[in-house]
Coordinates of C-alpha atoms and ligand atoms in Angstrom, one line a residue:
M129 CA 149.1 -78.0 -56.6
S130 CA 147.7 -79.5 -53.1
A131 CA 149.5 -82.7 -51.7
I132 CA 145.7 -83.9 -51.1
N133 CA 145.2 -83.9 -55.2
N134 CA 143.9 -87.0 -56.3
K135 CA 144.8 -88.4 -53.0
H136 CA 141.8 -91.4 -52.0
I137 CA 139.9 -90.5 -49.0
L138 CA 137.8 -93.2 -47.0
I139 CA 135.4 -91.7 -44.9
G140 CA 133.6 -93.7 -42.3
I141 CA 130.8 -92.8 -40.3
S142 CA 129.5 -94.6 -37.3
G143 CA 126.3 -93.7 -35.9
G144 CA 126.4 -90.4 -33.9
I145 CA 124.1 -87.2 -34.0
A146 CA 127.3 -85.6 -35.1
A147 CA 127.3 -87.3 -38.7
Y148 CA 125.5 -84.4 -40.3
K149 CA 128.8 -82.8 -40.0
T150 CA 130.7 -85.2 -42.2
A151 CA 128.9 -84.3 -45.3
E152 CA 130.5 -80.8 -45.0
L153 CA 133.6 -82.8 -44.5
V154 CA 133.4 -84.8 -47.9
R155 CA 132.5 -81.6 -49.8
S156 CA 135.4 -79.7 -48.5
L157 CA 137.8 -82.8 -49.1
I158 CA 136.6 -83.0 -52.9
K159 CA 136.8 -79.0 -53.2
K160 CA 140.7 -79.8 -52.1
G161 CA 141.1 -82.1 -54.9
A162 CA 140.7 -85.2 -53.0
Q163 CA 138.7 -88.4 -54.3
V164 CA 136.2 -89.5 -51.6
Q165 CA 134.5 -92.8 -51.1
V166 CA 132.0 -93.3 -48.1
C167 CA 131.2 -96.2 -45.9
M168 CA 128.3 -95.8 -42.9
T169 CA 127.6 -98.2 -40.5
Q170 CA 123.8 -99.2 -40.4
A171 CA 123.5 -96.9 -37.7
A172 CA 125.0 -94.1 -39.1
C173 CA 122.0 -94.3 -41.8
D174 CA 119.6 -93.5 -39.4
F175 CA 121.2 -90.1 -38.9
I176 CA 122.0 -89.2 -42.0
T177 CA 121.2 -90.8 -45.7
P178 CA 123.6 -92.5 -47.7
L179 CA 121.8 -90.3 -50.9
T180 CA 123.2 -87.5 -49.3
L181 CA 126.7 -88.6 -49.2
Q182 CA 126.3 -90.3 -52.4
A183 CA 125.3 -87.0 -54.3
I184 CA 128.4 -84.7 -52.1
S185 CA 131.0 -87.6 -53.0
G186 CA 130.0 -88.5 -56.5
N187 CA 130.3 -92.0 -55.5
P188 CA 128.0 -94.7 -54.1
V189 CA 128.0 -95.0 -50.4
H190 CA 129.1 -98.4 -48.8
T191 CA 127.0 -100.2 -45.9
D192 CA 126.5 -103.5 -46.3
L193 CA 129.6 -106.5 -45.8
L194 CA 127.9 -109.1 -47.9
N195 CA 126.3 -107.1 -50.7
P196 CA 126.7 -109.1 -54.1
Q197 CA 126.2 -106.1 -55.7
A198 CA 128.1 -103.6 -53.8
E199 CA 131.3 -106.5 -53.9
A200 CA 130.8 -106.6 -57.8
A201 CA 131.4 -102.6 -58.3
M202 CA 134.4 -102.5 -55.9
G203 CA 135.0 -105.3 -53.1
H204 CA 135.7 -104.1 -49.8
I205 CA 139.0 -105.7 -49.9
E206 CA 139.8 -103.3 -53.1
L207 CA 138.4 -100.7 -51.1
A208 CA 140.3 -101.2 -48.4
R209 CA 143.6 -101.2 -50.9
W210 CA 142.2 -98.4 -52.6
A211 CA 142.6 -95.9 -49.4
D212 CA 145.7 -93.8 -49.1
L213 CA 144.0 -92.3 -45.8
I214 CA 141.1 -93.7 -43.5
M215 CA 139.1 -91.3 -41.2
I216 CA 136.2 -92.1 -39.4
A217 CA 134.1 -89.0 -38.4
P218 CA 131.9 -89.3 -36.1
A219 CA 133.7 -92.4 -34.2
T220 CA 131.5 -93.5 -31.7
A221 CA 132.5 -95.2 -28.3
D222 CA 130.6 -98.5 -29.5
F223 CA 132.8 -98.5 -32.6
M224 CA 136.4 -97.3 -31.2
A225 CA 135.5 -100.3 -29.1
R226 CA 135.1 -102.6 -31.7
L227 CA 138.1 -101.4 -33.7
A228 CA 140.3 -101.2 -30.8
H229 CA 139.7 -104.9 -30.5
G230 CA 139.7 -105.7 -34.2
H231 CA 136.5 -107.2 -34.5
A232 CA 135.2 -107.1 -38.1
N233 CA 131.9 -107.5 -37.8
D234 CA 130.5 -104.9 -40.5
L235 CA 132.1 -102.9 -43.6
L236 CA 133.7 -100.5 -41.5
S237 CA 135.4 -102.5 -39.4
T238 CA 136.4 -104.9 -41.8
L239 CA 137.7 -102.1 -43.8
C240 CA 139.5 -100.8 -40.9
L241 CA 141.1 -104.4 -40.6
A242 CA 142.2 -105.2 -43.5
S243 CA 144.0 -101.4 -45.1
E244 CA 147.6 -100.6 -44.7
A245 CA 146.1 -97.2 -44.8
P246 CA 146.8 -94.8 -41.7
I247 CA 143.5 -94.7 -39.7
H248 CA 142.2 -91.4 -38.3
L249 CA 139.3 -91.3 -35.7
A250 CA 137.3 -88.0 -35.1
P251 CA 135.5 -89.2 -31.5
A252 CA 132.4 -87.8 -30.8
M253 CA 130.0 -89.0 -27.8
N254 CA 128.3 -88.0 -24.5
R255 CA 131.2 -86.3 -22.0
V256 CA 130.6 -89.2 -19.8
M257 CA 131.1 -92.0 -22.0
W258 CA 134.0 -90.4 -23.5
S259 CA 135.6 -90.6 -19.8
N260 CA 134.5 -93.8 -18.8
P261 CA 137.2 -96.0 -18.1
A262 CA 136.5 -98.5 -20.9
T263 CA 136.3 -95.6 -23.4
Q264 CA 139.4 -94.4 -22.2
S265 CA 141.3 -97.9 -22.0
N266 CA 140.0 -98.7 -26.0
V267 CA 141.8 -94.9 -26.7
R268 CA 145.1 -96.2 -25.1
L269 CA 145.0 -99.3 -26.9
L270 CA 143.9 -97.6 -30.5
K271 CA 146.9 -95.2 -29.8
E272 CA 149.1 -98.1 -29.1
Q273 CA 148.1 -99.6 -32.3
G274 CA 148.9 -96.1 -34.4
V275 CA 145.9 -94.9 -34.9
Q276 CA 145.6 -91.3 -34.9
L277 CA 142.9 -89.4 -32.5
H278 CA 141.6 -86.0 -33.4
G279 CA 139.9 -83.9 -30.3
P280 CA 137.0 -84.6 -29.2
A281 CA 136.3 -80.7 -28.5
E282 CA 134.9 -79.4 -25.5
G283 CA 131.6 -77.3 -25.4
E284 CA 127.7 -77.9 -25.5
Q285 CA 126.7 -80.9 -26.5
A286 CA 123.7 -82.5 -28.5
C287 CA 122.3 -84.2 -25.3
G288 CA 122.5 -80.2 -23.7
E289 CA 125.5 -81.5 -21.6
V290 CA 128.6 -79.5 -21.5
G291 CA 132.1 -81.0 -21.6
A292 CA 134.5 -83.3 -23.8
G293 CA 132.8 -84.9 -26.8
R294 CA 132.1 -82.9 -29.2
M295 CA 133.4 -84.2 -33.0
L296 CA 135.8 -81.5 -34.6
E297 CA 134.5 -79.0 -37.2
A298 CA 134.4 -80.1 -40.9
L299 CA 136.5 -77.7 -42.0
Q300 CA 139.3 -78.3 -39.3
L301 CA 139.0 -82.2 -39.6
A302 CA 139.5 -81.5 -43.8
D303 CA 142.8 -79.5 -43.2
L304 CA 144.0 -81.9 -40.5
I305 CA 143.8 -84.4 -42.9
E306 CA 145.6 -82.4 -45.9
S307 CA 148.3 -81.7 -43.4
Q308 CA 149.0 -85.6 -43.2
F309 CA 149.8 -85.7 -46.8
S310 CA 151.5 -82.2 -47.0
A311 CA 154.1 -83.7 -44.3
S312 CA 154.5 -87.1 -45.7
A313 CA 155.3 -85.0 -49.0
K314 CA 158.0 -83.5 -47.8
Q315 CA 160.2 -86.7 -47.5
L316 CA 161.6 -86.9 -44.2
P317 CA 165.0 -88.4 -43.7
L318 CA 163.3 -91.6 -42.4
S319 CA 160.5 -91.8 -44.8
G320 CA 159.5 -95.4 -45.9
K321 CA 162.1 -97.0 -43.5
K322 CA 161.2 -99.5 -40.6
V323 CA 162.6 -98.9 -37.4
L324 CA 162.0 -101.4 -34.7
I325 CA 162.9 -100.4 -30.6
T326 CA 163.4 -102.0 -27.5
A327 CA 162.9 -99.9 -24.2
G328 CA 162.3 -99.7 -20.5
P329 CA 163.6 -102.6 -18.0
T330 CA 162.5 -106.3 -18.0
R331 CA 161.0 -108.2 -15.1
E332 CA 162.1 -111.3 -14.3
A333 CA 159.7 -113.3 -12.0
I334 CA 160.8 -115.2 -8.6
D335 CA 157.3 -116.0 -8.0
P336 CA 153.7 -114.5 -8.4
V337 CA 154.4 -111.0 -6.1
R338 CA 158.1 -110.6 -6.9
Y339 CA 160.8 -109.8 -9.9
I340 CA 164.3 -109.1 -10.4
S341 CA 164.5 -105.7 -12.7
N342 CA 166.7 -102.5 -13.0
R343 CA 165.9 -98.2 -12.9
S344 CA 165.3 -98.2 -16.5
S345 CA 162.8 -95.5 -17.3
G346 CA 162.7 -96.1 -20.8
K347 CA 162.5 -92.4 -21.3
M348 CA 165.8 -92.5 -24.0
G349 CA 163.8 -95.1 -26.0
Y350 CA 160.6 -93.6 -26.1
A351 CA 162.2 -90.2 -27.3
I352 CA 164.2 -92.1 -30.2
A353 CA 160.9 -93.7 -30.9
A354 CA 158.9 -90.5 -31.0
A355 CA 161.7 -88.7 -33.0
A356 CA 162.1 -91.6 -35.6
Q357 CA 158.0 -91.3 -36.1
Q358 CA 158.3 -87.5 -36.5
M359 CA 161.0 -88.0 -38.9
G360 CA 158.9 -90.1 -41.2
A361 CA 159.7 -93.6 -39.8
E362 CA 157.3 -96.5 -39.3
V363 CA 158.3 -97.5 -35.7
T364 CA 157.5 -100.5 -34.1
L365 CA 158.5 -100.0 -30.1
V366 CA 158.8 -103.2 -28.0
S367 CA 158.8 -101.7 -24.5
G368 CA 159.0 -103.6 -20.8
P369 CA 156.9 -102.2 -17.8
V370 CA 157.4 -98.3 -17.9
A371 CA 155.1 -95.4 -16.6
L372 CA 155.0 -93.8 -20.1
E373 CA 152.4 -93.4 -22.6
A374 CA 153.2 -94.7 -26.4
P375 CA 154.4 -92.0 -29.0
A376 CA 151.4 -90.8 -31.1
G377 CA 151.8 -92.8 -34.6
V378 CA 154.2 -95.6 -32.5
R379 CA 153.3 -99.0 -32.7
R380 CA 153.8 -100.4 -29.0
I381 CA 154.2 -103.8 -27.8
L382 CA 154.2 -104.6 -24.2
V383 CA 155.9 -107.2 -22.9
E384 CA 157.6 -108.2 -19.1
S385 CA 160.4 -110.8 -18.9
A386 CA 163.5 -110.5 -21.1
K387 CA 162.6 -114.0 -23.1
E388 CA 159.3 -112.3 -24.3
M389 CA 161.2 -109.1 -25.6
H390 CA 163.5 -111.5 -27.1
Q391 CA 160.6 -113.4 -28.8
Q392 CA 159.0 -110.3 -30.0
T393 CA 161.4 -108.5 -31.1
L394 CA 163.2 -111.1 -33.0
K395 CA 159.8 -111.4 -34.8
E396 CA 159.2 -108.0 -36.3
A397 CA 163.1 -107.8 -36.9
E398 CA 162.4 -109.4 -39.9
R399 CA 160.5 -106.6 -41.4
S400 CA 162.7 -104.0 -40.1
D401 CA 165.2 -101.8 -41.6
I402 CA 166.8 -100.2 -38.4
F403 CA 167.3 -101.6 -34.8
I404 CA 167.5 -99.8 -31.7
A405 CA 168.4 -101.6 -28.7
T406 CA 167.9 -99.3 -25.6
A407 CA 166.2 -101.4 -23.5
A408 CA 168.2 -102.2 -20.0
V409 CA 167.8 -106.3 -20.4
A410 CA 168.2 -108.1 -17.1
D411 CA 171.3 -110.4 -17.9
Y412 CA 169.6 -113.3 -15.6
S413 CA 166.6 -114.6 -14.6
P414 CA 165.5 -117.0 -11.4
A415 CA 166.3 -120.2 -13.0
N416 CA 163.1 -121.8 -10.9
V417 CA 159.9 -119.7 -10.7
A418 CA 158.0 -120.8 -7.9
D419 CA 154.1 -121.4 -8.4
Q420 CA 153.2 -119.7 -4.9
K421 CA 154.4 -116.6 -3.1
I422 CA 157.7 -118.1 -1.1
K423 CA 157.2 -117.9 2.5
K424 CA 159.8 -116.5 4.7
T425 CA 161.7 -119.1 6.5
D426 CA 164.8 -118.6 9.5
D427 CA 167.2 -120.2 6.7
P428 CA 168.9 -117.9 4.4
V429 CA 167.8 -118.3 0.8
S430 CA 169.9 -118.4 -2.3
L431 CA 168.6 -117.6 -6.0
E432 CA 169.7 -119.6 -8.6
L433 CA 170.2 -117.8 -12.0
D434 CA 170.0 -118.3 -15.5
Y435 CA 171.4 -116.6 -18.4
N436 CA 168.6 -114.6 -20.3
P437 CA 169.2 -114.2 -24.4
D438 CA 171.0 -111.6 -25.8
I439 CA 168.6 -109.8 -27.7
L440 CA 170.6 -107.2 -29.7
M441 CA 173.6 -110.1 -30.4
D442 CA 170.7 -112.5 -32.0
V443 CA 168.8 -109.8 -34.1
S444 CA 172.3 -108.5 -35.6
H445 CA 173.6 -111.9 -36.2
Q446 CA 170.5 -113.7 -37.4
F447 CA 169.7 -110.0 -39.7
P448 CA 173.0 -109.1 -40.9
E449 CA 171.3 -106.6 -43.1
L450 CA 169.8 -104.4 -40.3
F451 CA 171.4 -101.5 -39.4
C452 CA 171.6 -101.9 -35.8
V453 CA 172.3 -99.8 -33.0
G454 CA 173.4 -100.3 -29.2
F455 CA 173.4 -99.0 -26.1
A456 CA 176.4 -99.3 -23.4
A457 CA 175.4 -98.1 -20.1
E458 CA 179.1 -98.5 -18.2
T459 CA 180.1 -97.2 -14.8
E460 CA 183.6 -96.9 -15.9
N461 CA 185.8 -97.0 -19.0
L462 CA 183.2 -95.9 -21.4
I463 CA 184.8 -96.1 -24.5
E464 CA 187.1 -99.0 -24.2
H465 CA 183.9 -101.3 -22.9
A466 CA 181.4 -99.8 -25.5
K467 CA 183.7 -101.0 -28.4
T468 CA 184.5 -104.2 -27.3
K469 CA 180.6 -104.5 -27.0
M470 CA 180.3 -103.3 -30.3
L471 CA 182.5 -105.5 -32.0
R472 CA 181.5 -108.6 -29.7
K473 CA 177.6 -108.2 -30.5
K474 CA 178.3 -107.0 -34.2
L475 CA 176.8 -103.5 -34.7
D476 CA 176.8 -100.8 -36.8
M477 CA 176.9 -98.1 -34.0
I478 CA 177.0 -98.3 -30.1
V479 CA 176.1 -95.1 -27.9
A480 CA 177.9 -95.1 -24.8
N481 CA 176.4 -93.4 -21.9
P482 CA 178.0 -93.1 -18.4
V483 CA 175.5 -94.4 -15.9
G484 CA 175.3 -94.8 -11.9
H485 CA 176.5 -91.7 -9.4
N486 CA 173.3 -89.9 -10.5
Q487 CA 173.8 -90.1 -14.4
G488 CA 171.7 -91.7 -17.6
F489 CA 168.9 -93.8 -15.4
D490 CA 165.9 -92.5 -14.6
K491 CA 167.0 -88.7 -15.3
D492 CA 165.8 -86.4 -18.2
T493 CA 169.1 -85.6 -19.5
N494 CA 172.0 -87.8 -20.8
Q495 CA 175.4 -87.4 -22.0
V496 CA 176.4 -90.1 -25.2
E497 CA 179.8 -91.2 -27.0
I498 CA 178.8 -92.3 -30.6
L499 CA 180.8 -94.9 -31.8
F500 CA 181.6 -96.2 -35.1
K501 CA 184.2 -98.6 -36.6
D502 CA 186.3 -95.5 -37.6
Q503 CA 184.3 -92.3 -36.1
H504 CA 183.7 -91.2 -32.7
I505 CA 181.0 -88.6 -32.1
S506 CA 180.7 -86.8 -29.0
L507 CA 177.2 -85.6 -27.8
P508 CA 177.2 -83.1 -24.1
E509 CA 174.7 -83.6 -21.8
Q510 CA 171.3 -82.8 -23.1
D511 CA 167.7 -83.1 -22.8
K512 CA 166.6 -86.8 -23.9
R513 CA 164.2 -85.5 -26.6
T514 CA 166.5 -83.5 -28.0
L515 CA 169.3 -86.1 -27.9
A516 CA 167.2 -88.6 -29.8
T517 CA 166.5 -86.3 -32.4
K518 CA 170.4 -85.7 -33.1
L519 CA 170.9 -89.5 -32.8
M520 CA 168.1 -90.1 -35.2
N521 CA 169.8 -87.6 -37.6
I522 CA 172.9 -89.4 -37.4
V523 CA 171.3 -92.8 -38.0
A524 CA 169.8 -91.5 -41.0
N525 CA 172.8 -90.1 -42.4
Q526 CA 174.5 -93.4 -42.1
I527 CA 171.9 -95.5 -44.0
N528 CA 170.7 -92.9 -46.9
Ligands
CTP27 N1 171.0 -106.0 -24.7 C1 170.1 -106.7 -25.2 N2 170.0 -108.3 -24.5 C2 170.7 -108.5 -23.3 C3 171.3 -107.6 -22.8 C4 171.7 -106.4 -23.5 O1 169.6 -106.8 -26.3 N3 170.2 -109.7 -22.9 C5 171.2 -104.5 -25.3 C6 171.1 -103.8 -24.8 O2 169.7 -102.8 -25.0 C7 171.9 -102.4 -25.0 C8 173.2 -103.6 -25.4 O3 172.7 -104.9 -25.4 O4 172.0 -102.2 -26.4 C9 174.1 -103.7 -24.5 O5 173.8 -103.9 -22.9 P1 174.6 -104.1 -21.8 O6 173.8 -104.6 -20.7 O7 175.3 -103.3 -21.3 O8 175.5 -105.1 -22.2 P2 176.2 -106.2 -21.7 O9 176.9 -107.3 -23.1 O10 175.0 -107.0 -21.0 O11 177.2 -106.2 -21.2 P3 177.4 -106.1 -19.2 O12 176.1 -106.5 -18.8 O13 178.7 -106.9 -19.1 O14 178.1 -104.8 -19.4

């Protein structure tokens, strides 16, 4: 029996010409054994009739947010809870913009906002609309929120132009939805676990144009986030400024300063099972941030610095149940310094890596020593992505 059998799929249709393909998608999902409910925007009803979708899905089609009759049959919150997966096909530029910004001005956007089910989009639009910076910025926002996008494909468009913007074919989308369930049925090592990760450097403002920071690229933390997500975890990444895109399916919260990272991380720690601190948090920040750009003078300048909060220390002390992993970047006495940090910060595990002299920071490879209270594992220099998967497997073994 297929993993999609009896699963609840909510198909959302927004107003695009590709809506005609969605009838075939609903039919294929039902053939695979899924239960399907359809929700259409007003614009979608101009392209394909609700009656067609009702006949194919075998269920009344939902179109209105404030329809007393529909609410009596299955209210919008119930429908949001009913869904195991939401697929919006086609997702128009306008719908993506509304979803990215959390609007709830029609039934479909409200359902997306009120549901905890994974949201998938099959974008379809004119190629210029797709490549428009406004749409691309919404795509980035959606990915950061953990929404998964499929396509668009390249090819001939309804408007006669050729380029990226075609909705994926119905059968492709049906297979993609099915594969989501077969992957989760495989019982991955971190299924059901919530992993919180800090990554990248922090920036400590001196004045509106200057800051103190460090050479961290965020690559290790991002690789760990991607590995944890692929191993079935629900991942939240609190990241300082880096030149990396959020890994697919990972929720990212962008921050600048250590204080912001501290605040967001503590807020998220409460609902997490595992915390991995890979961020290179600045230990100090300027005591006084100038409102205006500081002008050059002939006199020497000195900068007064204050301590920043220790994020890892605060998380491990406030949430003793959390499995806490720290990183120790050291230029000398690697093992000794790392052990001291592990005890001082009350950690379950510490990953010690040599830095400086062209090692560790801003590179694609890393060599680490993993320390527990009574165990030591050495991992030779390797690609950060391979290393990330090994590290997460070690964490999974510890907590399972
Ligand atoms: N860390 C943190 N918050 C800070 C400083 C560090 O969460 N303000 C975390 C890092 O993400 C890392 C670990 O603590 O996982 C070790 O960081 P490191 O800077 O090496 O240790 P420090 O305690 O700052 O000690 P030192 O700088 O003296 O080596």
